[in-house]
PDB file of C-alpha atoms in Angstrom:
ATOM      1  CA  MET A 785     -24.887 -29.366  26.853  1.00  0.00           C
ATOM      2  CA  SER A 786     -27.593 -31.935  26.643  1.00  0.00           C
ATOM      3  CA  ARG A 787     -26.992 -34.940  24.497  1.00  0.00           C
ATOM      4  CA  GLN A 788     -30.572 -35.983  24.874  1.00  0.00           C
ATOM      5  CA  SER A 789     -32.679 -35.120  21.928  1.00  0.00           C
ATOM      6  CA  ASN A 790     -35.670 -33.873  23.812  1.00  0.00           C
ATOM      7  CA  ARG A 791     -37.950 -33.251  20.937  1.00  0.00           C
ATOM      8  CA  THR A 792     -40.293 -30.404  21.071  1.00  0.00           C
ATOM      9  CA  THR A 793     -42.165 -31.574  18.043  1.00  0.00           C
ATOM     10  CA  ASP A 794     -43.031 -35.196  17.563  1.00  0.00           C
ATOM     11  CA  SER A 795     -40.936 -36.449  14.747  1.00  0.00           C
ATOM     12  CA  LYS A 796     -43.011 -38.210  12.222  1.00  0.00           C
ATOM     13  CA  LYS A 797     -41.473 -41.615  11.926  1.00  0.00           C
ATOM     14  CA  MET A 798     -41.660 -43.149   8.553  1.00  0.00           C
ATOM     15  CA  ASN A 799     -40.595 -46.314   6.904  1.00  0.00           C
ATOM     16  CA  SER A 800     -36.957 -45.842   5.950  1.00  0.00           C
ATOM     17  CA  GLU A 801     -37.428 -48.099   2.941  1.00  0.00           C
ATOM     18  CA  LEU A 802     -39.539 -45.438   1.325  1.00  0.00           C
ATOM     19  CA  PHE A 803     -36.663 -42.994   1.754  1.00  0.00           C
ATOM     20  CA  THR A 804     -34.089 -45.476   0.506  1.00  0.00           C
ATOM     21  CA  LEU A 805     -36.098 -46.336  -2.567  1.00  0.00           C
ATOM     22  CA  THR A 806     -36.911 -42.713  -3.332  1.00  0.00           C
ATOM     23  CA  TYR A 807     -33.233 -41.892  -3.117  1.00  0.00           C
ATOM     24  CA  GLY A 808     -32.483 -44.804  -5.427  1.00  0.00           C
ATOM     25  CA  ALA A 809     -34.976 -43.481  -7.957  1.00  0.00           C
ATOM     26  CA  LEU A 810     -33.323 -40.056  -7.743  1.00  0.00           C
ATOM     27  CA  VAL A 811     -29.860 -41.437  -8.395  1.00  0.00           C
ATOM     28  CA  THR A 812     -31.138 -43.592 -11.229  1.00  0.00           C
ATOM     29  CA  GLN A 813     -32.752 -40.593 -12.846  1.00  0.00           C
ATOM     30  CA  LEU A 814     -29.601 -38.487 -12.459  1.00  0.00           C
ATOM     31  CA  CYS A 815     -27.571 -41.244 -14.085  1.00  0.00           C
ATOM     32  CA  LYS A 816     -29.925 -41.102 -17.034  1.00  0.00           C
ATOM     33  CA  ASP A 817     -29.854 -37.306 -17.193  1.00  0.00           C
ATOM     34  CA  TYR A 818     -26.108 -36.876 -17.032  1.00  0.00           C
ATOM     35  CA  GLU A 819     -23.488 -38.460 -19.175  1.00  0.00           C
ATOM     36  CA  ASN A 820     -20.875 -39.166 -16.572  1.00  0.00           C
ATOM     37  CA  ASP A 821     -20.656 -40.147 -12.937  1.00  0.00           C
ATOM     38  CA  GLU A 822     -18.643 -37.088 -11.992  1.00  0.00           C
ATOM     39  CA  GLU A 823     -21.540 -34.867 -12.930  1.00  0.00           C
ATOM     40  CA  VAL A 824     -23.975 -37.084 -10.991  1.00  0.00           C
ATOM     41  CA  ASN A 825     -21.722 -36.878  -7.938  1.00  0.00           C
ATOM     42  CA  LYS A 826     -21.678 -33.119  -8.270  1.00  0.00           C
ATOM     43  CA  GLN A 827     -25.462 -32.870  -8.558  1.00  0.00           C
ATOM     44  CA  LEU A 828     -25.979 -35.135  -5.547  1.00  0.00           C
ATOM     45  CA  ASP A 829     -23.601 -32.992  -3.525  1.00  0.00           C
ATOM     46  CA  LYS A 830     -25.404 -29.832  -4.568  1.00  0.00           C
ATOM     47  CA  MET A 831     -28.820 -31.222  -3.661  1.00  0.00           C
ATOM     48  CA  GLY A 832     -27.428 -32.427  -0.368  1.00  0.00           C
ATOM     49  CA  TYR A 833     -26.042 -28.976   0.343  1.00  0.00           C
ATOM     50  CA  ASN A 834     -29.448 -27.403  -0.225  1.00  0.00           C
ATOM     51  CA  ILE A 835     -31.020 -29.960   2.081  1.00  0.00           C
ATOM     52  CA  GLY A 836     -28.314 -29.454   4.713  1.00  0.00           C
ATOM     53  CA  VAL A 837     -28.753 -25.703   5.032  1.00  0.00           C
ATOM     54  CA  ARG A 838     -32.404 -26.275   5.901  1.00  0.00           C
ATOM     55  CA  LEU A 839     -31.992 -29.475   7.849  1.00  0.00           C
ATOM     56  CA  ILE A 840     -29.650 -27.810  10.335  1.00  0.00           C
ATOM     57  CA  GLU A 841     -32.489 -25.566  11.530  1.00  0.00           C
ATOM     58  CA  ASP A 842     -34.727 -28.564  12.124  1.00  0.00           C
ATOM     59  CA  PHE A 843     -31.875 -30.296  13.918  1.00  0.00           C
ATOM     60  CA  LEU A 844     -31.125 -27.341  16.193  1.00  0.00           C
ATOM     61  CA  ALA A 845     -34.786 -26.841  16.981  1.00  0.00           C
ATOM     62  CA  ARG A 846     -35.293 -30.473  17.850  1.00  0.00           C
ATOM     63  CA  SER A 847     -32.102 -31.254  19.696  1.00  0.00           C
ATOM     64  CA  THR A 848     -31.618 -28.012  21.669  1.00  0.00           C
ATOM     65  CA  ILE A 849     -27.890 -28.442  21.222  1.00  0.00           C
ATOM     66  CA  GLY A 850     -25.848 -25.307  21.604  1.00  0.00           C
ATOM     67  CA  ARG A 851     -22.721 -24.248  19.811  1.00  0.00           C
ATOM     68  CA  CYS A 852     -19.933 -26.825  19.807  1.00  0.00           C
ATOM     69  CA  GLN A 853     -16.699 -25.825  21.519  1.00  0.00           C
ATOM     70  CA  ASP A 854     -14.417 -27.853  19.287  1.00  0.00           C
ATOM     71  CA  PHE A 855     -14.365 -30.168  16.298  1.00  0.00           C
ATOM     72  CA  ARG A 856     -14.358 -33.268  18.512  1.00  0.00           C
ATOM     73  CA  GLU A 857     -17.632 -32.257  20.040  1.00  0.00           C
ATOM     74  CA  THR A 858     -18.968 -31.581  16.554  1.00  0.00           C
ATOM     75  CA  ALA A 859     -17.966 -35.084  15.481  1.00  0.00           C
ATOM     76  CA  ASP A 860     -19.758 -36.563  18.457  1.00  0.00           C
ATOM     77  CA  VAL A 861     -22.930 -34.631  17.833  1.00  0.00           C
ATOM     78  CA  ILE A 862     -22.958 -35.584  14.148  1.00  0.00           C
ATOM     79  CA  ALA A 863     -22.418 -39.277  14.800  1.00  0.00           C
ATOM     80  CA  LYS A 864     -24.428 -39.809  17.945  1.00  0.00           C
ATOM     81  CA  VAL A 865     -27.261 -37.328  17.636  1.00  0.00           C
ATOM     82  CA  ALA A 866     -27.742 -36.266  14.030  1.00  0.00           C
ATOM     83  CA  PHE A 867     -27.163 -39.556  12.208  1.00  0.00           C
ATOM     84  CA  LYS A 868     -29.281 -41.275  14.833  1.00  0.00           C
ATOM     85  CA  MET A 869     -32.088 -38.789  14.446  1.00  0.00           C
ATOM     86  CA  TYR A 870     -32.272 -38.750  10.666  1.00  0.00           C
ATOM     87  CA  LEU A 871     -30.968 -42.130   9.533  1.00  0.00           C
ATOM     88  CA  GLY A 872     -31.342 -44.272  12.629  1.00  0.00           C
ATOM     89  CA  ILE A 873     -27.680 -45.269  12.673  1.00  0.00           C
ATOM     90  CA  THR A 874     -24.685 -44.298  14.794  1.00  0.00           C
ATOM     91  CA  PRO A 875     -21.480 -44.226  12.775  1.00  0.00           C
ATOM     92  CA  SER A 876     -18.222 -44.578  14.678  1.00  0.00           C
ATOM     93  CA  VAL A 877     -15.781 -41.680  14.805  1.00  0.00           C
ATOM     94  CA  THR A 878     -12.183 -42.681  14.161  1.00  0.00           C
ATOM     95  CA  ASN A 879      -8.891 -41.818  12.483  1.00  0.00           C
ATOM     96  CA  TRP A 880      -8.374 -38.443  14.100  1.00  0.00           C
ATOM     97  CA  SER A 881      -5.563 -36.478  12.570  1.00  0.00           C
ATOM     98  CA  PRO A 882      -2.917 -35.422  15.129  1.00  0.00           C
ATOM     99  CA  ALA A 883      -4.025 -31.800  14.814  1.00  0.00           C
ATOM    100  CA  GLY A 884      -7.606 -32.777  15.584  1.00  0.00           C
ATOM    101  CA  ASP A 885      -8.959 -31.152  12.452  1.00  0.00           C
ATOM    102  CA  GLU A 886      -9.817 -34.308  10.539  1.00  0.00           C
ATOM    103  CA  PHE A 887     -11.757 -37.430  11.354  1.00  0.00           C
ATOM    104  CA  SER A 888     -13.630 -40.259   9.700  1.00  0.00           C
ATOM    105  CA  LEU A 889     -17.163 -41.469  10.100  1.00  0.00           C
ATOM    106  CA  ILE A 890     -17.394 -45.207   9.587  1.00  0.00           C
ATOM    107  CA  LEU A 891     -20.822 -46.366   8.493  1.00  0.00           C
ATOM    108  CA  GLU A 892     -21.396 -50.022   9.224  1.00  0.00           C
ATOM    109  CA  ASN A 893     -24.554 -50.087   7.220  1.00  0.00           C
ATOM    110  CA  ASN A 894     -25.494 -47.256   4.961  1.00  0.00           C
ATOM    111  CA  PRO A 895     -29.276 -46.946   4.874  1.00  0.00           C
ATOM    112  CA  LEU A 896     -29.157 -45.106   1.552  1.00  0.00           C
ATOM    113  CA  ALA A 897     -27.534 -48.098  -0.110  1.00  0.00           C
ATOM    114  CA  ASP A 898     -29.670 -50.873   1.309  1.00  0.00           C
ATOM    115  CA  PHE A 899     -30.782 -52.493  -1.912  1.00  0.00           C
ATOM    116  CA  VAL A 900     -28.074 -51.271  -4.225  1.00  0.00           C
ATOM    117  CA  GLU A 901     -25.638 -53.053  -6.470  1.00  0.00           C
ATOM    118  CA  LEU A 902     -23.568 -50.769  -8.619  1.00  0.00           C
ATOM    119  CA  PRO A 903     -23.278 -51.894 -12.214  1.00  0.00           C
ATOM    120  CA  ASP A 904     -19.738 -52.055 -13.591  1.00  0.00           C
ATOM    121  CA  ASN A 905     -20.153 -49.023 -15.794  1.00  0.00           C
ATOM    122  CA  HIS A 906     -20.630 -46.784 -12.756  1.00  0.00           C
ATOM    123  CA  ASN A 907     -17.427 -47.380 -10.887  1.00  0.00           C
ATOM    124  CA  THR A 908     -16.754 -43.722 -10.211  1.00  0.00           C
ATOM    125  CA  LEU A 909     -20.255 -43.010  -8.947  1.00  0.00           C
ATOM    126  CA  ILE A 910     -20.301 -42.023  -5.286  1.00  0.00           C
ATOM    127  CA  TYR A 911     -23.751 -43.372  -4.676  1.00  0.00           C
ATOM    128  CA  SER A 912     -24.413 -41.700  -1.328  1.00  0.00           C
ATOM    129  CA  ASN A 913     -22.740 -38.406  -2.171  1.00  0.00           C
ATOM    130  CA  LEU A 914     -25.886 -36.550  -1.102  1.00  0.00           C
ATOM    131  CA  LEU A 915     -24.684 -37.086   2.476  1.00  0.00           C
ATOM    132  CA  SER A 916     -21.469 -35.150   1.859  1.00  0.00           C
ATOM    133  CA  GLY A 917     -23.487 -32.191   0.680  1.00  0.00           C
ATOM    134  CA  VAL A 918     -25.851 -32.393   3.643  1.00  0.00           C
ATOM    135  CA  LEU A 919     -22.962 -32.396   6.117  1.00  0.00           C
ATOM    136  CA  ARG A 920     -21.177 -29.539   4.370  1.00  0.00           C
ATOM    137  CA  GLY A 921     -24.315 -27.400   4.088  1.00  0.00           C
ATOM    138  CA  ALA A 922     -25.426 -27.976   7.654  1.00  0.00           C
ATOM    139  CA  LEU A 923     -22.013 -27.196   9.146  1.00  0.00           C
ATOM    140  CA  GLU A 924     -21.637 -24.099   7.014  1.00  0.00           C
ATOM    141  CA  MET A 925     -24.746 -22.711   8.681  1.00  0.00           C
ATOM    142  CA  VAL A 926     -23.086 -23.041  12.065  1.00  0.00           C
ATOM    143  CA  GLN A 927     -19.999 -21.165  10.844  1.00  0.00           C
ATOM    144  CA  MET A 928     -17.838 -24.156   9.996  1.00  0.00           C
ATOM    145  CA  ALA A 929     -16.305 -24.616   6.580  1.00  0.00           C
ATOM    146  CA  VAL A 930     -15.687 -28.319   6.238  1.00  0.00           C
ATOM    147  CA  ASP A 931     -14.483 -30.553   3.455  1.00  0.00           C
ATOM    148  CA  VAL A 932     -16.452 -33.804   3.250  1.00  0.00           C
ATOM    149  CA  LYS A 933     -15.766 -36.769   1.048  1.00  0.00           C
ATOM    150  CA  PHE A 934     -16.296 -40.468   0.741  1.00  0.00           C
ATOM    151  CA  VAL A 935     -12.934 -42.214   0.864  1.00  0.00           C
ATOM    152  CA  GLN A 936     -14.279 -45.760   1.059  1.00  0.00           C
ATOM    153  CA  ASP A 937     -17.564 -47.236  -0.011  1.00  0.00           C
ATOM    154  CA  THR A 938     -18.800 -50.782   0.383  1.00  0.00           C
ATOM    155  CA  LEU A 939     -20.659 -50.362  -2.882  1.00  0.00           C
ATOM    156  CA  ARG A 940     -17.311 -50.039  -4.624  1.00  0.00           C
ATOM    157  CA  GLY A 941     -15.850 -53.078  -2.937  1.00  0.00           C
ATOM    158  CA  ASP A 942     -14.316 -51.533   0.173  1.00  0.00           C
ATOM    159  CA  ASN A 943     -14.804 -53.220   3.526  1.00  0.00           C
ATOM    160  CA  VAL A 944     -16.507 -50.235   5.120  1.00  0.00           C
ATOM    161  CA  THR A 945     -18.067 -46.971   4.108  1.00  0.00           C
ATOM    162  CA  GLU A 946     -15.933 -44.106   5.318  1.00  0.00           C
ATOM    163  CA  ILE A 947     -16.716 -40.389   5.176  1.00  0.00           C
ATOM    164  CA  ARG A 948     -13.723 -38.152   5.766  1.00  0.00           C
ATOM    165  CA  MET A 949     -14.361 -34.765   7.346  1.00  0.00           C
ATOM    166  CA  LYS A 950     -11.767 -32.019   7.304  1.00  0.00           C
ATOM    167  CA  PHE A 951     -12.176 -28.763   9.160  1.00  0.00           C
ATOM    168  CA  ILE A 952     -11.098 -25.878   6.940  1.00  0.00           C
ATOM    169  CA  LYS A 953     -11.942 -22.741   8.864  1.00  0.00           C
ATOM    170  CA  ARG A 954     -14.342 -20.933  11.060  1.00  0.00           C
ATOM    171  CA  ILE A 955     -16.585 -18.614   9.068  1.00  0.00           C
ATOM    172  CA  GLU A 956     -16.475 -15.239  10.763  1.00  0.00           C
ATOM    173  CA  GLU A 957     -19.605 -13.255  11.236  1.00  0.00           C
ATOM    174  CA  ASN A 958     -19.327  -9.751   9.929  1.00  0.00           C
ATOM    175  CA  LEU A 959     -21.215  -6.632  10.611  1.00  0.00           C
ATOM    176  CA  PRO A 960     -22.947  -5.707   7.388  1.00  0.00           C
ATOM    177  CA  ALA A 961     -21.325  -2.725   5.771  1.00  0.00           C
ATOM    178  CA  GLY A 962     -23.147   0.377   6.910  1.00  0.00           C
ATOM    179  CA  GLU A 963     -23.371   3.755   5.296  1.00  0.00           C
ATOM    180  CA  GLU A 964     -21.934   5.615   8.220  1.00  0.00           C
TER     181      GLU A 964
ATOM    182  CA  MET B 541     -48.207  -6.958  31.158  1.00  0.00           C
ATOM    183  CA  THR B 542     -47.738  -6.715  27.481  1.00  0.00           C
ATOM    184  CA  VAL B 543     -45.765  -7.516  24.384  1.00  0.00           C
ATOM    185  CA  HIS B 544     -44.540  -4.526  22.423  1.00  0.00           C
ATOM    186  CA  ASN B 545     -42.872  -5.809  19.292  1.00  0.00           C
ATOM    187  CA  PHE B 546     -40.841  -8.571  17.726  1.00  0.00           C
ATOM    188  CA  TYR B 547     -37.868  -8.610  15.351  1.00  0.00           C
ATOM    189  CA  MET B 548     -36.203 -11.501  13.607  1.00  0.00           C
ATOM    190  CA  PHE B 549     -32.792 -11.104  11.958  1.00  0.00           C
ATOM    191  CA  ASP B 550     -30.839 -13.544   9.858  1.00  0.00           C
ATOM    192  CA  ARG B 551     -27.120 -14.127  10.341  1.00  0.00           C
ATOM    193  CA  ASN B 552     -26.282 -11.360   7.880  1.00  0.00           C
ATOM    194  CA  GLY B 553     -28.297  -8.717   9.624  1.00  0.00           C
ATOM    195  CA  ASN B 554     -31.294  -8.683   7.307  1.00  0.00           C
ATOM    196  CA  CYS B 555     -34.508  -8.143   9.155  1.00  0.00           C
ATOM    197  CA  LEU B 556     -36.566 -11.176   8.164  1.00  0.00           C
ATOM    198  CA  PHE B 557     -39.628 -10.260  10.069  1.00  0.00           C
ATOM    199  CA  TYR B 558     -41.054  -7.474  12.171  1.00  0.00           C
ATOM    200  CA  ASN B 559     -44.360  -7.012  13.874  1.00  0.00           C
ATOM    201  CA  GLU B 560     -45.671  -4.833  16.627  1.00  0.00           C
ATOM    202  CA  TRP B 561     -48.616  -5.177  18.948  1.00  0.00           C
ATOM    203  CA  ASN B 562     -48.598  -2.516  21.540  1.00  0.00           C
ATOM    204  CA  ARG B 563     -46.034   0.059  20.656  1.00  0.00           C
ATOM    205  CA  LYS B 564     -46.940   3.525  21.738  1.00  0.00           C
ATOM    206  CA  LYS B 565     -43.821   5.323  20.654  1.00  0.00           C
ATOM    207  CA  GLN B 566     -42.289   5.031  17.207  1.00  0.00           C
ATOM    208  CA  ALA B 567     -38.638   5.579  16.519  1.00  0.00           C
ATOM    209  CA  GLY B 568     -39.157   8.513  14.180  1.00  0.00           C
ATOM    210  CA  ILE B 569     -36.911   6.988  11.528  1.00  0.00           C
ATOM    211  CA  SER B 570     -37.704   4.681   8.655  1.00  0.00           C
ATOM    212  CA  LYS B 571     -38.179   1.011   9.443  1.00  0.00           C
ATOM    213  CA  GLU B 572     -35.078   0.095   7.429  1.00  0.00           C
ATOM    214  CA  GLU B 573     -32.992   2.447   9.485  1.00  0.00           C
ATOM    215  CA  GLU B 574     -34.534   1.187  12.671  1.00  0.00           C
ATOM    216  CA  PHE B 575     -33.708  -2.419  11.748  1.00  0.00           C
ATOM    217  CA  LYS B 576     -30.125  -1.488  11.005  1.00  0.00           C
ATOM    218  CA  LEU B 577     -29.842   0.395  14.247  1.00  0.00           C
ATOM    219  CA  MET B 578     -31.316  -2.495  16.191  1.00  0.00           C
ATOM    220  CA  TYR B 579     -29.057  -5.043  14.537  1.00  0.00           C
ATOM    221  CA  GLY B 580     -25.998  -2.885  15.048  1.00  0.00           C
ATOM    222  CA  MET B 581     -26.755  -2.558  18.722  1.00  0.00           C
ATOM    223  CA  LEU B 582     -27.324  -6.301  19.116  1.00  0.00           C
ATOM    224  CA  PHE B 583     -24.099  -7.020  17.304  1.00  0.00           C
ATOM    225  CA  SER B 584     -22.196  -4.643  19.557  1.00  0.00           C
ATOM    226  CA  ILE B 585     -23.794  -5.974  22.722  1.00  0.00           C
ATOM    227  CA  ARG B 586     -22.843  -9.505  21.720  1.00  0.00           C
ATOM    228  CA  SER B 587     -19.221  -8.629  21.250  1.00  0.00           C
ATOM    229  CA  PHE B 588     -19.196  -6.362  24.313  1.00  0.00           C
ATOM    230  CA  VAL B 589     -20.687  -9.095  26.487  1.00  0.00           C
ATOM    231  CA  SER B 590     -18.300 -11.727  25.245  1.00  0.00           C
ATOM    232  CA  LYS B 591     -15.242  -9.513  25.768  1.00  0.00           C
ATOM    233  CA  MET B 592     -16.273  -8.243  29.196  1.00  0.00           C
ATOM    234  CA  ALA B 593     -17.355 -11.583  30.599  1.00  0.00           C
ATOM    235  CA  PRO B 594     -14.955 -12.736  33.311  1.00  0.00           C
ATOM    236  CA  LEU B 595     -15.979 -16.346  32.741  1.00  0.00           C
ATOM    237  CA  ASP B 596     -16.742 -18.502  29.742  1.00  0.00           C
ATOM    238  CA  MET B 597     -20.331 -18.071  28.813  1.00  0.00           C
ATOM    239  CA  LYS B 598     -22.827 -20.549  27.583  1.00  0.00           C
ATOM    240  CA  ASP B 599     -25.662 -18.452  26.273  1.00  0.00           C
ATOM    241  CA  GLY B 600     -24.131 -14.988  26.135  1.00  0.00           C
ATOM    242  CA  PHE B 601     -26.426 -12.006  25.938  1.00  0.00           C
ATOM    243  CA  LEU B 602     -29.950 -12.745  27.180  1.00  0.00           C
ATOM    244  CA  SER B 603     -31.814  -9.507  27.830  1.00  0.00           C
ATOM    245  CA  PHE B 604     -31.633  -5.939  29.017  1.00  0.00           C
ATOM    246  CA  GLN B 605     -34.121  -3.662  30.641  1.00  0.00           C
ATOM    247  CA  THR B 606     -34.724   0.023  31.011  1.00  0.00           C
ATOM    248  CA  SER B 607     -37.153   1.826  33.270  1.00  0.00           C
ATOM    249  CA  LYS B 608     -39.996   1.016  30.909  1.00  0.00           C
ATOM    250  CA  TYR B 609     -39.382  -2.105  28.906  1.00  0.00           C
ATOM    251  CA  ARG B 610     -37.333  -5.268  28.642  1.00  0.00           C
ATOM    252  CA  LEU B 611     -35.659  -6.577  25.507  1.00  0.00           C
ATOM    253  CA  HIS B 612     -35.356 -10.363  25.300  1.00  0.00           C
ATOM    254  CA  TYR B 613     -32.797 -11.833  22.956  1.00  0.00           C
ATOM    255  CA  TYR B 614     -32.389 -15.360  21.650  1.00  0.00           C
ATOM    256  CA  GLU B 615     -29.821 -16.489  19.119  1.00  0.00           C
ATOM    257  CA  THR B 616     -29.638 -19.923  17.538  1.00  0.00           C
ATOM    258  CA  PRO B 617     -26.288 -21.565  16.717  1.00  0.00           C
ATOM    259  CA  SER B 618     -27.152 -20.956  13.074  1.00  0.00           C
ATOM    260  CA  GLY B 619     -27.118 -17.230  13.735  1.00  0.00           C
ATOM    261  CA  LEU B 620     -30.819 -16.466  13.620  1.00  0.00           C
ATOM    262  CA  LYS B 621     -31.646 -13.721  16.090  1.00  0.00           C
ATOM    263  CA  LEU B 622     -35.011 -13.238  17.731  1.00  0.00           C
ATOM    264  CA  VAL B 623     -35.855 -10.135  19.711  1.00  0.00           C
ATOM    265  CA  LEU B 624     -38.957  -9.543  21.769  1.00  0.00           C
ATOM    266  CA  ASN B 625     -39.737  -6.372  23.650  1.00  0.00           C
ATOM    267  CA  THR B 626     -42.103  -6.645  26.569  1.00  0.00           C
ATOM    268  CA  ASP B 627     -42.861  -4.628  29.634  1.00  0.00           C
ATOM    269  CA  LEU B 628     -40.927  -5.229  32.833  1.00  0.00           C
ATOM    270  CA  SER B 629     -43.279  -7.777  34.328  1.00  0.00           C
ATOM    271  CA  VAL B 630     -42.088 -10.449  31.896  1.00  0.00           C
ATOM    272  CA  SER B 631     -38.970 -11.781  33.509  1.00  0.00           C
ATOM    273  CA  ASN B 632     -38.004 -14.458  31.021  1.00  0.00           C
ATOM    274  CA  ALA B 633     -39.214 -14.952  27.477  1.00  0.00           C
ATOM    275  CA  ARG B 634     -36.628 -17.514  26.458  1.00  0.00           C
ATOM    276  CA  GLU B 635     -39.091 -20.335  26.045  1.00  0.00           C
ATOM    277  CA  THR B 636     -41.393 -18.103  24.099  1.00  0.00           C
ATOM    278  CA  LEU B 637     -38.605 -17.226  21.684  1.00  0.00           C
ATOM    279  CA  GLN B 638     -37.521 -20.843  21.436  1.00  0.00           C
ATOM    280  CA  HIS B 639     -41.073 -21.791  20.632  1.00  0.00           C
ATOM    281  CA  ILE B 640     -41.247 -19.206  17.862  1.00  0.00           C
ATOM    282  CA  TYR B 641     -38.030 -20.583  16.409  1.00  0.00           C
ATOM    283  CA  SER B 642     -38.752 -24.293  16.584  1.00  0.00           C
ATOM    284  CA  ASN B 643     -42.490 -24.431  16.105  1.00  0.00           C
ATOM    285  CA  LEU B 644     -43.128 -21.501  13.822  1.00  0.00           C
ATOM    286  CA  TYR B 645     -39.965 -20.565  11.937  1.00  0.00           C
ATOM    287  CA  VAL B 646     -38.624 -24.075  11.377  1.00  0.00           C
ATOM    288  CA  GLU B 647     -42.010 -25.640  10.687  1.00  0.00           C
ATOM    289  CA  LEU B 648     -43.474 -22.953   8.463  1.00  0.00           C
ATOM    290  CA  ILE B 649     -40.488 -21.304   6.812  1.00  0.00           C
ATOM    291  CA  VAL B 650     -37.579 -23.746   6.772  1.00  0.00           C
ATOM    292  CA  LYS B 651     -39.773 -26.702   5.845  1.00  0.00           C
ATOM    293  CA  ASN B 652     -41.551 -24.756   3.152  1.00  0.00           C
ATOM    294  CA  PRO B 653     -39.370 -25.139   0.069  1.00  0.00           C
ATOM    295  CA  SER B 654     -40.903 -22.120  -1.629  1.00  0.00           C
ATOM    296  CA  CYS B 655     -39.863 -19.852   1.243  1.00  0.00           C
ATOM    297  CA  SER B 656     -36.296 -18.773   0.925  1.00  0.00           C
ATOM    298  CA  SER B 657     -35.094 -17.330   4.171  1.00  0.00           C
ATOM    299  CA  THR B 658     -32.640 -14.839   2.783  1.00  0.00           C
ATOM    300  CA  GLN B 659     -34.718 -11.693   2.596  1.00  0.00           C
ATOM    301  CA  THR B 660     -37.951 -10.598   4.214  1.00  0.00           C
ATOM    302  CA  LEU B 661     -40.211 -13.525   4.913  1.00  0.00           C
ATOM    303  CA  ASP B 662     -43.447 -13.265   3.085  1.00  0.00           C
ATOM    304  CA  SER B 663     -45.465 -16.101   4.490  1.00  0.00           C
ATOM    305  CA  GLU B 664     -49.034 -15.305   5.309  1.00  0.00           C
ATOM    306  CA  LEU B 665     -49.248 -18.456   7.391  1.00  0.00           C
ATOM    307  CA  PHE B 666     -46.187 -17.589   9.451  1.00  0.00           C
ATOM    308  CA  SER B 667     -47.329 -14.083  10.276  1.00  0.00           C
ATOM    309  CA  SER B 668     -50.839 -15.122  11.208  1.00  0.00           C
ATOM    310  CA  ARG B 669     -49.637 -18.029  13.360  1.00  0.00           C
ATOM    311  CA  LEU B 670     -47.079 -15.826  15.054  1.00  0.00           C
ATOM    312  CA  ASP B 671     -49.696 -13.184  15.667  1.00  0.00           C
ATOM    313  CA  SER B 672     -52.099 -15.619  17.267  1.00  0.00           C
ATOM    314  CA  PHE B 673     -49.308 -17.208  19.278  1.00  0.00           C
ATOM    315  CA  ILE B 674     -48.237 -13.842  20.680  1.00  0.00           C
ATOM    316  CA  ARG B 675     -51.826 -12.895  21.419  1.00  0.00           C
ATOM    317  CA  SER B 676     -52.334 -16.136  23.297  1.00  0.00           C
ATOM    318  CA  LEU B 677     -49.343 -15.590  25.575  1.00  0.00           C
ATOM    319  CA  PRO B 678     -50.237 -15.275  29.252  1.00  0.00           C
ATOM    320  CA  PHE B 679     -48.429 -11.944  29.397  1.00  0.00           C
ATOM    321  CA  TYR B 680     -50.109 -10.467  26.347  1.00  0.00           C
ATOM    322  CA  SER B 681     -52.818  -8.124  27.533  1.00  0.00           C
ATOM    323  CA  PRO B 682     -52.512  -4.639  26.134  1.00  0.00           C
ATOM    324  CA  ARG B 683     -55.436  -3.322  28.115  1.00  0.00           C
ATOM    325  CA  ALA B 684     -53.742  -3.817  31.425  1.00  0.00           C
ATOM    326  CA  ALA B 685     -50.699  -1.962  30.170  1.00  0.00           C
TER     327      ALA B 685
END
């Protein structure tokens, strides 16, 4: 398996500030549209999911990475290839559960939250929850049901930003029901 | 040297796209039935190949040939399946299929938010680009066939 992202199409590099600020505008608008943070978190996750199911195709086409053999390999690819490609950062992979079905991504600096200070009345808002949805949606497309959630967030006063990933099950491919 | 036809299936077995260029013999059944038959065979070959393989495989099923044509198969980790039938002189169409996936499908369908890739693709742009790409292939020359 090649770890190199030999890109077939030139990725159009763009200023990440534009992305960060656009995301900020999106979250701000959602906070206005919905009464409570829970609902905003849910919407962000849903949007992320819809992005993830498409993004995975772009990722596979660009990285020429094959199917992962186990969850550890998946973790590596997410942290070292995917996060690098789309956000320009490489989170560290830690806190493996003994069974090897759970791990954490530690984000030293979260590009989505570059210029953000959460006001006190939004202490349950998971600002970067879009990422959870993206990860869940993308992995679902490669037959992995995964639970993704932010367990720590620097925006809420934690020391690091930590995304916890839990492998639930392999989604089996079925032959569509035929008439015969 | 020629290209006969091309199928694209999603992970659920829906035929997303079909086109033919130089197909002299039709199946004699409806296209829907043909797609189902094709998908069923691919599905069976995949599981056959993976059960019969004496070693762990990386890519799995790649192609088969008969006395008259060769079927090239490419599957992405996301379960998209691309099938290209050519004559026997084309030994390997893997790069061609990869190109269709990454430069045509991903660029024109996945990145187009108004195209949902759950049923038949109806993108004018995709079909015309695919058509001209196939026609520009070095091994596309129906006259020599």
